[in-house]
């Protein structure tokens, strides 16, 4: 009626909050190999409380981007977990987790679009008022063309993110889409949005000149923050593999 778990879970969000700030402590959904002979088909999903839990050693990492939440992980050494903490059926954990990843990836795309929009709107106020050679720098085509390109991409990627979330809801509530269609849409949005946001914010910083390179410029945090989404909920390279898998079929996947 219990499991003994050994392993490690790293590069997760909110570890300091879970250990030190929540009165009752927090916990994490954790994939555990309950049958090591079956790969992903042998993974089960557990909720593991981590505060004052014997055998758990938390690690807090200092990253150089996000400031609103901590990063880190924890190791598990002979941690005893009751069967009550098993979510769903044994050996079905991977599939449950992947549904959560789909939703999170689409949310990340919208977050990136929001960060890019805020940065561009903030920069537009600047390029309308900052003058060079006797006129606002917003009149120069070198600035206008970049702005228009970024805004067009922003509108397109917002629609892709909304479509992914809409399809996710339709699949969950009405089975109107297949799980594979939803997975592909969510991966597409996650693949494109972080790179776009980083490039848009980077160009917005450029328009501020040397001021853009100071910590007084709020876009510094935005640039560092969206860079974390190159990895969060699956690296960009994984998104490419997912999209290709859904386009070509599982026979063209290099891994098994």
Coordinates of C-alpha atoms in Angstrom, one line a residue, residues 65 198 201-202 218-228:
X65 CA 15.6 36.0 -15.4
X198 CA 12.6 37.6 -27.4
X201 CA 11.7 42.8 -26.9
X202 CA 15.3 42.9 -28.0
X218 CA 11.9 47.6 -17.5
X219 CA 12.4 45.7 -20.7
X220 CA 15.6 44.1 -19.2
X221 CA 13.4 41.8 -17.0
X222 CA 11.0 41.1 -19.9
X223 CA 13.9 40.0 -22.1
X224 CA 15.3 37.7 -19.5
X225 CA 11.9 36.4 -18.5
X226 CA 10.8 35.2 -22.0
X227 CA 14.2 33.6 -22.5
X228 CA 13.2 31.0 -19.9

